[in-house]
PDB file of C-alpha atoms and ligand atoms in Angstrom:
ATOM      1  CA  UNK A  68      59.959   2.073 -22.829  1.00 90.00           C
ATOM      2  CA  UNK A  69      57.602   2.450 -25.831  1.00 96.00           C
ATOM      3  CA  UNK A  70      54.462   4.433 -26.599  1.00 94.00           C
ATOM      4  CA  UNK A  71      52.530   1.166 -26.282  1.00 96.00           C
ATOM      5  CA  UNK A  72      53.608   0.642 -22.684  1.00 97.00           C
ATOM      6  CA  UNK A  73      54.038   4.196 -21.369  1.00 97.00           C
ATOM      7  CA  UNK A  74      51.185   6.388 -20.149  1.00 97.00           C
ATOM      8  CA  UNK A  75      50.993  10.149 -19.971  1.00 96.00           C
ATOM      9  CA  UNK A  76      51.013   9.702 -16.195  1.00 97.00           C
ATOM     10  CA  UNK A  77      54.376   7.894 -16.506  1.00 97.00           C
ATOM     11  CA  UNK A  78      55.842  10.734 -18.560  1.00 97.00           C
ATOM     12  CA  UNK A  79      54.446  13.356 -16.175  1.00 98.00           C
ATOM     13  CA  UNK A  80      56.010  11.555 -13.219  1.00 98.00           C
ATOM     14  CA  UNK A  81      59.332  11.212 -15.044  1.00 98.00           C
ATOM     15  CA  UNK A  82      59.409  14.964 -15.683  1.00 98.00           C
ATOM     16  CA  UNK A  83      58.329  15.727 -12.091  1.00 97.00           C
ATOM     17  CA  UNK A  84      61.201  13.597 -10.749  1.00 98.00           C
ATOM     18  CA  UNK A  85      63.740  15.099 -13.172  1.00 97.00           C
ATOM     19  CA  UNK A  86      62.790  18.626 -12.075  1.00 97.00           C
ATOM     20  CA  UNK A  87      62.617  17.770  -8.355  1.00 97.00           C
ATOM     21  CA  UNK A  88      65.997  15.977  -8.325  1.00 98.00           C
ATOM     22  CA  UNK A  89      67.588  19.231  -9.518  1.00 98.00           C
ATOM     23  CA  UNK A  90      65.384  21.567  -7.479  1.00 97.00           C
ATOM     24  CA  UNK A  91      64.393  23.315 -10.711  1.00 97.00           C
ATOM     25  CA  UNK A  92      60.779  23.970  -9.698  1.00 95.00           C
ATOM     26  CA  UNK A  93      61.628  27.670  -9.328  1.00 96.00           C
ATOM     27  CA  UNK A  94      62.393  27.821 -13.066  1.00 97.00           C
ATOM     28  CA  UNK A  95      59.310  25.878 -14.069  1.00 97.00           C
ATOM     29  CA  UNK A  96      56.860  28.761 -14.025  1.00 97.00           C
ATOM     30  CA  UNK A  97      54.032  28.722 -16.582  1.00 98.00           C
ATOM     31  CA  UNK A  98      55.583  31.685 -18.437  1.00 98.00           C
ATOM     32  CA  UNK A  99      59.040  30.064 -18.623  1.00 98.00           C
ATOM     33  CA  UNK A 100      57.617  26.735 -19.742  1.00 98.00           C
ATOM     34  CA  UNK A 101      55.373  28.281 -22.419  1.00 98.00           C
ATOM     35  CA  UNK A 102      58.413  30.194 -23.709  1.00 98.00           C
ATOM     36  CA  UNK A 103      60.458  26.978 -23.670  1.00 98.00           C
ATOM     37  CA  UNK A 104      57.809  25.218 -25.787  1.00 98.00           C
ATOM     38  CA  UNK A 105      58.141  28.004 -28.363  1.00 98.00           C
ATOM     39  CA  UNK A 106      61.975  27.877 -28.268  1.00 98.00           C
ATOM     40  CA  UNK A 107      62.071  24.123 -28.730  1.00 98.00           C
ATOM     41  CA  UNK A 108      59.406  24.294 -31.465  1.00 98.00           C
ATOM     42  CA  UNK A 109      61.727  26.690 -33.260  1.00 98.00           C
ATOM     43  CA  UNK A 110      64.589  24.197 -32.929  1.00 98.00           C
ATOM     44  CA  UNK A 111      62.354  21.497 -34.414  1.00 98.00           C
ATOM     45  CA  UNK A 112      61.324  23.767 -37.274  1.00 98.00           C
ATOM     46  CA  UNK A 113      64.939  24.773 -37.884  1.00 98.00           C
ATOM     47  CA  UNK A 114      65.746  21.190 -38.919  1.00 98.00           C
ATOM     48  CA  UNK A 115      63.312  21.557 -41.820  1.00 97.00           C
ATOM     49  CA  UNK A 116      63.935  25.242 -42.514  1.00 97.00           C
ATOM     50  CA  UNK A 117      65.488  25.208 -45.998  1.00 98.00           C
ATOM     51  CA  UNK A 118      64.308  21.828 -47.216  1.00 98.00           C
ATOM     52  CA  UNK A 119      61.567  21.430 -49.774  1.00 97.00           C
ATOM     53  CA  UNK A 120      58.539  19.520 -48.564  1.00 97.00           C
ATOM     54  CA  UNK A 121      59.732  16.503 -50.557  1.00 97.00           C
ATOM     55  CA  UNK A 122      63.294  16.691 -49.147  1.00 97.00           C
ATOM     56  CA  UNK A 123      61.954  17.033 -45.613  1.00 97.00           C
ATOM     57  CA  UNK A 124      59.739  13.982 -45.955  1.00 96.00           C
ATOM     58  CA  UNK A 125      62.529  11.946 -47.565  1.00 97.00           C
ATOM     59  CA  UNK A 126      65.057  12.819 -44.845  1.00 97.00           C
ATOM     60  CA  UNK A 127      62.547  12.330 -42.044  1.00 94.00           C
ATOM     61  CA  UNK A 128      61.754   8.858 -43.355  1.00 95.00           C
ATOM     62  CA  UNK A 129      65.162   7.629 -44.637  1.00 97.00           C
ATOM     63  CA  UNK A 130      67.973   9.545 -42.873  1.00 98.00           C
ATOM     64  CA  UNK A 131      68.688   8.000 -39.454  1.00 98.00           C
ATOM     65  CA  UNK A 132      70.711  10.985 -38.161  1.00 98.00           C
ATOM     66  CA  UNK A 133      67.977  13.406 -39.241  1.00 98.00           C
ATOM     67  CA  UNK A 134      65.272  11.219 -37.675  1.00 97.00           C
ATOM     68  CA  UNK A 135      67.268  11.146 -34.426  1.00 98.00           C
ATOM     69  CA  UNK A 136      67.589  14.940 -34.413  1.00 98.00           C
ATOM     70  CA  UNK A 137      63.848  15.353 -35.116  1.00 98.00           C
ATOM     71  CA  UNK A 138      63.030  12.902 -32.335  1.00 97.00           C
ATOM     72  CA  UNK A 139      65.172  14.816 -29.859  1.00 98.00           C
ATOM     73  CA  UNK A 140      63.559  18.174 -30.664  1.00 98.00           C
ATOM     74  CA  UNK A 141      60.102  16.591 -30.670  1.00 98.00           C
ATOM     75  CA  UNK A 142      60.848  15.276 -27.159  1.00 98.00           C
ATOM     76  CA  UNK A 143      62.057  18.697 -26.009  1.00 98.00           C
ATOM     77  CA  UNK A 144      58.740  20.225 -27.102  1.00 98.00           C
ATOM     78  CA  UNK A 145      56.682  17.431 -25.566  1.00 98.00           C
ATOM     79  CA  UNK A 146      58.599  17.402 -22.284  1.00 98.00           C
ATOM     80  CA  UNK A 147      58.112  21.155 -21.837  1.00 98.00           C
ATOM     81  CA  UNK A 148      54.404  20.749 -22.622  1.00 98.00           C
ATOM     82  CA  UNK A 149      54.183  18.010 -20.015  1.00 98.00           C
ATOM     83  CA  UNK A 150      56.076  20.165 -17.515  1.00 98.00           C
ATOM     84  CA  UNK A 151      53.663  23.031 -18.224  1.00 98.00           C
ATOM     85  CA  UNK A 152      50.747  20.702 -17.490  1.00 98.00           C
ATOM     86  CA  UNK A 153      52.528  19.663 -14.268  1.00 98.00           C
ATOM     87  CA  UNK A 154      53.130  23.281 -13.232  1.00 97.00           C
ATOM     88  CA  UNK A 155      49.450  24.107 -13.851  1.00 97.00           C
ATOM     89  CA  UNK A 156      48.109  20.805 -12.478  1.00 97.00           C
ATOM     90  CA  UNK A 157      46.219  20.524 -15.764  1.00 98.00           C
ATOM     91  CA  UNK A 158      44.965  17.098 -16.850  1.00 98.00           C
ATOM     92  CA  UNK A 159      46.185  16.653 -20.421  1.00 98.00           C
ATOM     93  CA  UNK A 160      43.799  13.828 -21.377  1.00 97.00           C
ATOM     94  CA  UNK A 161      40.775  15.813 -20.168  1.00 98.00           C
ATOM     95  CA  UNK A 162      41.990  18.878 -22.089  1.00 98.00           C
ATOM     96  CA  UNK A 163      42.476  16.747 -25.237  1.00 98.00           C
ATOM     97  CA  UNK A 164      39.005  15.249 -24.853  1.00 98.00           C
ATOM     98  CA  UNK A 165      37.447  18.730 -24.629  1.00 98.00           C
ATOM     99  CA  UNK A 166      39.524  20.132 -27.476  1.00 97.00           C
ATOM    100  CA  UNK A 167      38.752  17.179 -29.756  1.00 98.00           C
ATOM    101  CA  UNK A 168      35.028  17.592 -29.052  1.00 97.00           C
ATOM    102  CA  UNK A 169      35.357  21.244 -30.125  1.00 96.00           C
ATOM    103  CA  UNK A 170      37.382  20.270 -33.219  1.00 94.00           C
ATOM    104  CA  UNK A 171      34.741  17.697 -34.239  1.00 95.00           C
ATOM    105  CA  UNK A 172      32.091  20.440 -34.038  1.00 93.00           C
ATOM    106  CA  UNK A 173      34.307  22.943 -35.866  1.00 91.00           C
ATOM    107  CA  UNK A 174      35.277  20.527 -38.661  1.00 92.00           C
ATOM    108  CA  UNK A 175      32.345  18.221 -39.384  1.00 92.00           C
ATOM    109  CA  UNK A 176      33.632  15.363 -41.602  1.00 92.00           C
ATOM    110  CA  UNK A 177      30.877  15.780 -44.199  1.00 92.00           C
ATOM    111  CA  UNK A 178      32.016  19.402 -44.712  1.00 90.00           C
ATOM    112  CA  UNK A 179      35.798  18.821 -44.526  1.00 90.00           C
ATOM    113  CA  UNK A 180      36.108  15.591 -46.483  1.00 90.00           C
ATOM    114  CA  UNK A 181      39.560  15.552 -48.090  1.00 89.00           C
ATOM    115  CA  UNK A 182      40.105  19.307 -47.859  1.00 87.00           C
ATOM    116  CA  UNK A 183      40.791  21.978 -45.284  1.00 85.00           C
ATOM    117  CA  UNK A 184      39.841  25.617 -45.239  1.00 83.00           C
ATOM    118  CA  UNK A 185      40.318  27.777 -42.192  1.00 81.00           C
ATOM    119  CA  UNK A 186      36.892  28.734 -40.841  1.00 75.00           C
ATOM    120  CA  UNK A 187      36.285  32.470 -40.533  1.00 78.00           C
ATOM    121  CA  UNK A 188      36.679  33.825 -36.978  1.00 79.00           C
ATOM    122  CA  UNK A 189      33.403  33.990 -35.035  1.00 74.00           C
TER     123      UNK A 189
HETATM  124 MG1   MG B 355      66.136  21.303 -28.287  1.00 82.25          MG
END
């Protein structure tokens, strides 16, 4: 299984089966899943918590045990996001398409070339 050969639909089905095999649907409410995304994001961030930016990059690139831990937390976040999409019957690719169209409007490349500045709230 690689990113090159696995679709979002495959991952969604894998999560659906994992949840159904355990009859965990009752726990997979939108509120619980959104909270779980935040919890797992915290676990991901915790790995980097006291490292300098340079140390974090170095470990993430060169330290196999650290890379494995990052990959596991990254998967936890992603799998809860996918489960949230399943619980809401929300099409992720469509949502990405719409969000990217908004981001392209919000950050025109000629205005944000090589720098970022948060736009003021509308
Ligand atoms: Mg975790």
